[in-house]
Tab-separated table of C-alpha atoms in Angstrom:
chain	number	residue	atom	x	y	z
A	1	ARG	CA	15.935	-22.189	-4.161
A	2	ALA	CA	13.277	-22.862	-1.447
A	3	HIS	CA	12.538	-19.142	-1.379
A	4	LEU	CA	12.091	-19.003	-5.120
A	5	ARG	CA	9.740	-22.061	-5.067
A	6	ARG	CA	7.666	-20.528	-2.151
A	7	TYR	CA	7.414	-17.064	-3.719
A	8	THR	CA	6.357	-18.650	-7.006
A	9	GLN	CA	3.692	-20.819	-5.390
A	10	ASN	CA	2.236	-18.041	-3.381
A	11	GLY	CA	2.012	-15.741	-6.329
A	12	MET	CA	4.420	-13.007	-4.912
A	13	LEU	CA	6.751	-13.210	-7.963
A	14	HIS	CA	3.809	-12.867	-10.378
A	15	MET	CA	2.539	-9.830	-8.376
A	16	LEU	CA	5.913	-8.144	-8.371
A	17	GLU	CA	6.350	-8.859	-12.182
A	18	ARG	CA	3.037	-7.278	-12.826
A	19	ASN	CA	3.801	-4.307	-10.659
A	20	LYS	CA	7.097	-3.694	-12.532
A	21	ARG	CA	5.120	-3.561	-15.846
A	22	ILE	CA	2.425	-1.075	-14.628
A	23	LYS	CA	4.371	1.117	-12.220
A	24	THR	CA	7.101	3.482	-13.328
A	25	ARG	CA	8.376	3.806	-9.745
A	26	PRO	CA	7.284	3.382	-6.254
A	27	GLU	CA	4.354	5.563	-5.228
A	28	ARG	CA	4.047	7.643	-2.082
A	29	PHE	CA	0.572	8.363	-0.669
A	30	GLN	CA	1.801	11.681	0.738
A	31	ASP	CA	2.756	12.924	-2.742
A	32	THR	CA	-0.502	12.561	-4.394
A	33	ASP	CA	-3.487	14.812	-4.504
A	34	GLN	CA	-5.899	12.027	-5.552
A	35	VAL	CA	-9.039	11.578	-3.471
A	36	PHE	CA	-9.628	8.108	-2.004
A	37	ASN	CA	-12.648	6.503	-0.641
A	38	VAL	CA	-10.889	3.544	1.146
A	39	ILE	CA	-7.185	3.279	2.085
A	40	VAL	CA	-5.803	-0.114	3.240
A	41	THR	CA	-2.606	-0.381	5.245
A	42	CYS	CA	-0.806	-3.455	6.429
A	43	GLU	CA	1.150	-2.050	9.358
A	44	GLU	CA	-0.017	0.068	12.335
A	45	ARG	CA	2.888	2.397	11.847
A	46	VAL	CA	1.738	3.117	8.213
A	47	TYR	CA	-1.816	3.517	9.391
A	48	ASP	CA	-0.692	6.237	11.799
A	49	GLN	CA	1.230	7.974	9.017
A	50	VAL	CA	-1.837	7.870	6.761
A	51	VAL	CA	-4.009	9.375	9.484
A	52	GLU	CA	-1.501	12.061	10.226
A	53	SER	CA	-1.097	12.933	6.619
A	54	LEU	CA	-4.843	13.303	6.074
A	55	GLU	CA	-5.225	15.353	9.166
A	56	CYS	CA	-2.534	17.724	7.944
A	57	ARG	CA	-3.779	18.116	4.390
A	58	GLY	CA	-7.512	18.251	5.305
A	59	SER	CA	-10.403	17.504	2.932
A	60	PRO	CA	-11.413	20.388	0.748
A	61	ARG	CA	-14.661	18.631	-0.248
A	62	GLY	CA	-15.366	17.417	3.241
A	63	GLN	CA	-15.261	13.809	1.891
A	64	LEU	CA	-14.891	10.974	4.288
A	65	VAL	CA	-12.332	8.269	3.743
A	66	HIS	CA	-12.322	4.798	5.344
A	67	ILE	CA	-8.873	3.722	6.557
A	68	ILE	CA	-8.479	-0.023	7.228
A	69	ASN	CA	-5.283	-1.570	8.889
A	70	LEU	CA	-4.740	-5.306	8.396
A	71	ASP	CA	-1.779	-6.048	10.646
A	72	ILE	CA	0.171	-8.699	8.815
A	73	GLN	CA	2.722	-10.669	10.739
A	74	ASP	CA	5.825	-11.683	8.784
């Protein structure tokens, strides 16, 4: 019950409910061919995976992308 109250107060449950309505399934960055200007990660391991993925696929248009990592402690 304490967790339910906390997640309701900090907006986490609202965000998850919204995501359930607008996303058909989880999305993988590696599976898309979309072009991004900015990519934000929340874990250094994920940042490294994004950099590696971008290096492997290259940029057909030579477009720059900004990758920002915000290391969030649980």
